XYZ file of C-alpha atoms in Angstrom:
300
model
C -0.027 0.144 -0.036
C 3.000 2.343 0.910
C 4.076 1.843 -2.872
C 0.310 2.454 -4.246
C 0.000 5.439 -2.471
C 2.996 7.486 -4.124
C 3.082 10.084 -6.974
C 0.628 13.241 -7.478
C -2.422 12.722 -4.849
C -4.803 15.622 -6.208
C -6.476 17.674 -3.445
C -9.692 17.929 -5.052
C -11.731 21.341 -4.224
C -15.308 21.177 -2.933
C -17.735 22.590 -5.668
C -20.656 24.670 -4.657
C -23.460 25.800 -6.567
C -24.607 30.023 -6.368
C -26.790 28.912 -3.252
C -24.144 27.475 -1.622
C -25.206 23.997 -2.086
C -22.210 21.091 -2.883
C -22.315 20.684 -6.807
C -21.811 16.953 -6.711
C -22.032 16.849 -10.840
C -19.346 19.186 -10.914
C -17.662 17.201 -8.226
C -17.566 14.167 -10.486
C -16.477 16.219 -13.478
C -13.381 17.544 -11.370
C -12.468 13.753 -10.698
C -12.748 12.854 -14.138
C -10.493 15.697 -15.077
C -7.786 14.315 -12.477
C -7.909 10.854 -13.489
C -7.800 11.451 -17.330
C -5.055 13.751 -16.527
C -2.734 11.176 -14.800
C -3.276 11.991 -11.274
C -1.782 9.051 -9.227
C -4.567 9.566 -6.510
C -7.567 11.414 -5.253
C -8.143 13.248 -1.842
C -11.272 15.148 -0.584
C -12.088 17.472 2.268
C -8.539 18.882 2.902
C -7.834 22.150 2.944
C -8.659 22.693 -0.650
C -11.891 21.059 -0.178
C -13.020 23.645 2.401
C -13.792 21.103 5.127
C -14.167 24.024 7.976
C -17.256 25.190 5.525
C -18.892 21.703 5.556
C -20.959 20.206 8.119
C -19.941 16.801 9.228
C -22.860 15.072 7.208
C -21.786 17.051 3.922
C -17.968 15.750 4.526
C -19.142 12.215 4.506
C -21.498 13.091 1.787
C -18.584 14.466 -0.490
C -16.292 11.385 0.701
C -19.098 8.771 -0.400
C -19.554 10.674 -3.770
C -15.905 10.778 -4.438
C -15.319 7.260 -3.632
C -18.182 5.794 -6.045
C -16.891 8.087 -8.756
C -13.496 6.890 -8.462
C -14.402 3.224 -8.551
C -11.142 2.211 -7.782
C -9.392 3.564 -10.641
C -6.775 5.305 -8.282
C -6.185 5.083 -4.563
C -8.664 7.451 -2.381
C -7.409 9.363 0.166
C -10.096 11.376 2.095
C -8.872 14.021 4.533
C -10.931 13.119 8.156
C -9.062 15.453 10.678
C -10.972 18.518 12.153
C -10.547 20.329 15.525
C -12.852 18.313 17.453
C -11.618 14.623 18.299
C -14.814 12.877 18.411
C -15.630 13.950 14.817
C -12.103 13.256 13.567
C -12.657 9.447 14.802
C -15.956 8.962 13.461
C -15.041 10.622 10.172
C -11.863 8.424 9.989
C -13.942 5.084 10.947
C -16.384 6.360 8.044
C -13.563 6.596 5.499
C -12.446 3.016 6.391
C -16.256 1.889 6.194
C -16.495 2.979 2.731
C -13.461 1.467 1.081
C -10.776 4.291 1.544
C -7.221 3.345 0.571
C -6.067 5.909 3.665
C -7.308 8.619 5.503
C -5.320 11.957 5.782
C -5.405 13.532 9.387
C -4.825 16.911 9.917
C -3.014 18.389 13.225
C -6.024 20.174 14.946
C -6.561 23.812 13.974
C -7.142 26.559 16.346
C -6.687 25.074 19.569
C -3.088 24.489 19.244
C -2.567 21.168 21.407
C 0.984 20.456 23.012
C 3.117 17.681 21.515
C 1.839 15.014 24.201
C -1.754 16.141 23.359
C -1.107 15.711 19.327
C 0.421 12.192 20.226
C -2.547 11.354 22.064
C -4.801 12.287 19.951
C -3.072 10.994 16.627
C -2.754 7.536 18.467
C -6.193 7.027 19.434
C -7.266 8.005 15.552
C -4.896 5.425 14.438
C -5.822 2.763 16.718
C -9.585 3.098 15.859
C -9.134 1.877 12.462
C -6.940 -1.047 10.422
C -6.519 1.773 7.308
C -3.008 3.582 6.762
C -3.034 7.112 8.357
C -1.108 9.797 6.787
C -0.735 12.718 9.346
C -1.030 16.056 7.729
C 1.166 18.770 9.165
C 0.371 22.605 8.219
C 1.724 24.587 10.822
C 0.982 28.038 9.089
C -3.104 27.076 9.214
C -2.896 25.158 12.441
C -0.935 27.203 14.832
C 1.223 24.646 16.004
C 3.951 22.223 14.315
C 3.871 18.311 14.827
C 7.291 18.058 15.843
C 9.661 15.388 14.128
C 10.330 13.691 17.687
C 6.350 13.317 18.094
C 5.995 11.896 14.778
C 8.566 9.350 15.567
C 7.261 7.935 18.574
C 3.773 7.769 16.575
C 5.475 5.940 13.471
C 6.843 3.249 16.233
C 3.796 2.893 18.126
C 1.371 2.978 15.494
C 2.432 0.828 12.279
C -0.569 1.970 10.127
C 0.758 5.776 10.220
C 2.747 5.254 7.300
C 3.165 8.768 6.174
C 3.047 12.731 6.816
C 1.717 15.523 4.336
C 4.073 18.330 4.967
C 2.698 21.734 4.372
C 5.992 22.945 6.108
C 8.649 25.487 4.759
C 11.422 24.259 6.761
C 13.227 22.021 4.779
C 15.479 20.993 7.557
C 12.418 19.905 9.388
C 11.356 17.545 6.671
C 14.911 16.251 5.769
C 14.789 14.991 9.824
C 11.045 13.419 8.964
C 13.053 10.482 6.865
C 15.766 10.637 9.484
C 13.802 9.747 12.266
C 10.850 7.760 10.904
C 12.732 5.751 8.432
C 13.618 6.189 4.537
C 10.513 4.109 3.582
C 8.200 6.999 5.435
C 5.942 8.225 2.987
C 6.890 11.786 3.229
C 4.610 14.083 0.715
C 5.164 17.790 -0.168
C 2.341 20.005 0.560
C 4.218 23.241 -0.302
C 4.219 23.615 -4.159
C 7.885 25.019 -4.272
C 9.323 21.931 -2.441
C 7.360 19.095 -4.623
C 10.526 18.749 -6.274
C 13.074 18.784 -3.718
C 11.505 16.499 -1.619
C 11.580 13.828 -4.365
C 15.295 14.448 -4.101
C 15.570 13.512 -0.309
C 13.367 10.254 -0.818
C 9.567 11.677 -0.755
C 6.743 9.723 -1.611
C 5.062 12.341 -3.774
C 2.916 15.494 -3.498
C -0.296 16.538 -2.357
C -0.584 19.556 -4.017
C -3.598 22.091 -4.516
C -1.784 23.296 -8.150
C -2.997 20.240 -9.374
C -6.565 21.076 -9.566
C -5.689 23.198 -12.119
C -2.829 21.792 -14.226
C -3.194 17.991 -13.164
C -0.919 16.826 -15.821
C 2.220 18.569 -15.374
C 2.225 18.035 -11.944
C 1.499 14.312 -12.060
C 4.315 14.371 -15.144
C 7.082 15.986 -12.429
C 6.620 12.652 -10.650
C 6.668 10.422 -13.257
C 9.887 12.287 -14.801
C 11.386 11.702 -11.441
C 10.709 7.871 -11.256
C 11.807 7.412 -14.834
C 15.345 8.836 -13.958
C 14.353 11.842 -16.529
C 15.922 14.433 -13.974
C 15.960 17.410 -16.776
C 12.465 16.704 -17.354
C 11.526 17.025 -13.673
C 13.480 20.440 -13.014
C 12.187 21.634 -16.226
C 8.676 21.025 -15.027
C 9.291 22.219 -11.384
C 10.538 25.821 -12.746
C 7.831 25.755 -15.523
C 5.135 25.119 -12.507
C 6.143 28.239 -10.466
C 4.767 30.902 -12.069
C 1.496 29.243 -11.495
C 2.158 27.702 -7.965
C 3.047 31.692 -7.074
C -0.428 32.894 -8.193
C -2.476 30.494 -6.583
C -1.265 31.170 -3.245
C -1.309 34.939 -3.634
C -4.522 34.489 -1.587
C -5.888 31.767 0.675
C -6.455 28.718 -0.785
C -8.832 27.718 -2.451
C -9.978 30.805 -3.393
C -7.461 31.681 -6.470
C -7.854 28.086 -7.470
C -11.510 28.171 -7.180
C -11.204 31.384 -9.550
C -9.325 29.666 -11.746
C -11.359 26.536 -12.509
C -14.276 28.866 -12.919
C -12.277 30.671 -15.674
C -11.626 26.976 -17.032
C -15.488 26.126 -16.907
C -14.859 23.312 -14.538
C -17.264 25.003 -11.825
C -19.067 27.855 -10.542
C -16.209 29.948 -8.890
C -17.986 29.960 -5.010
C -16.449 29.746 -1.886
C -18.845 29.710 1.375
C -18.202 32.576 3.829
C -16.451 33.601 5.673
C -14.154 32.664 2.676
C -14.402 34.503 -0.822
C -12.966 35.098 -3.982
C -9.751 37.045 -4.772
C -9.498 40.596 -5.566
C -10.151 42.096 -8.804
C -6.279 42.582 -9.233
C -5.649 39.125 -8.503
C -8.556 37.670 -10.126
C -6.867 39.537 -13.678
C -3.408 37.727 -12.875
C -5.090 34.471 -12.780
C -6.686 35.297 -15.695
C -3.347 36.139 -17.801
C -1.526 33.308 -16.022
C -4.004 31.057 -17.199
C -3.646 32.284 -20.924
C -0.108 31.977 -20.361
C -0.502 28.216 -19.668
C -2.583 27.625 -22.487
C -5.654 26.835 -19.816
C -7.910 29.163 -21.023
C -8.179 31.610 -24.630
C -7.749 35.160 -24.255
C -11.593 35.934 -24.728
C -12.471 34.258 -21.537
C -13.124 37.075 -19.033
């Protein structure tokens, strides 16, 4: 399973209609877009999926819908964590019940638990299911960093914790993850500009929001690395950089959703309190999509 869960795992956005209801038809189209363009796996209800804007029941509906749409064609890794311990347990158990290949569990956000509390939380979640767990460390949005020694304790005590998505700009930290958790531990980049560098130290792949807009090139970067074509991988790293930058000039997934709206994939709707990017950034996104060949110049 560790090997099967490598590559570009696309964290698909949750599309909404203009009345803020979930647009499941658009969700199916987004999943098909990812699979057709070579993404190696699908994740839903992670950061890009606006989980804090969804009720628990809606998160379950999105997970179930994604599982049925994927139909076993690629691995399915729903995100099941939240700031609430019992909700995390419930969602992770549901992920197992519906047939997910693994569950991604975020460091609880806002409440800023200490390292022992984080250890207790993740150990309880991991022990509640049999499927693999991928820990999700994103200190810029959670307010607390899961320290490497805490993660190493968890991997030693919980065999089904098989990887971590590190949305952590501290590259020294991510190097030490593999040093202390083992070189066979699945390390995924959640920082777009570190997708290529993490492969160089032995990373398993990426869970990159940019793949919502440009799935083929994000997946191709990993494929090129696996094939030993380092020049092509490096070229794709730099080719994607401008798109990566513009998609993170506002809080994810607002720029990605606006881009997907221009591309005709979804209605560019976020649930409040989230909102669309400024008019200036919208125009910059439009120009970038034109440059990347994602939309014609006539699209406004």
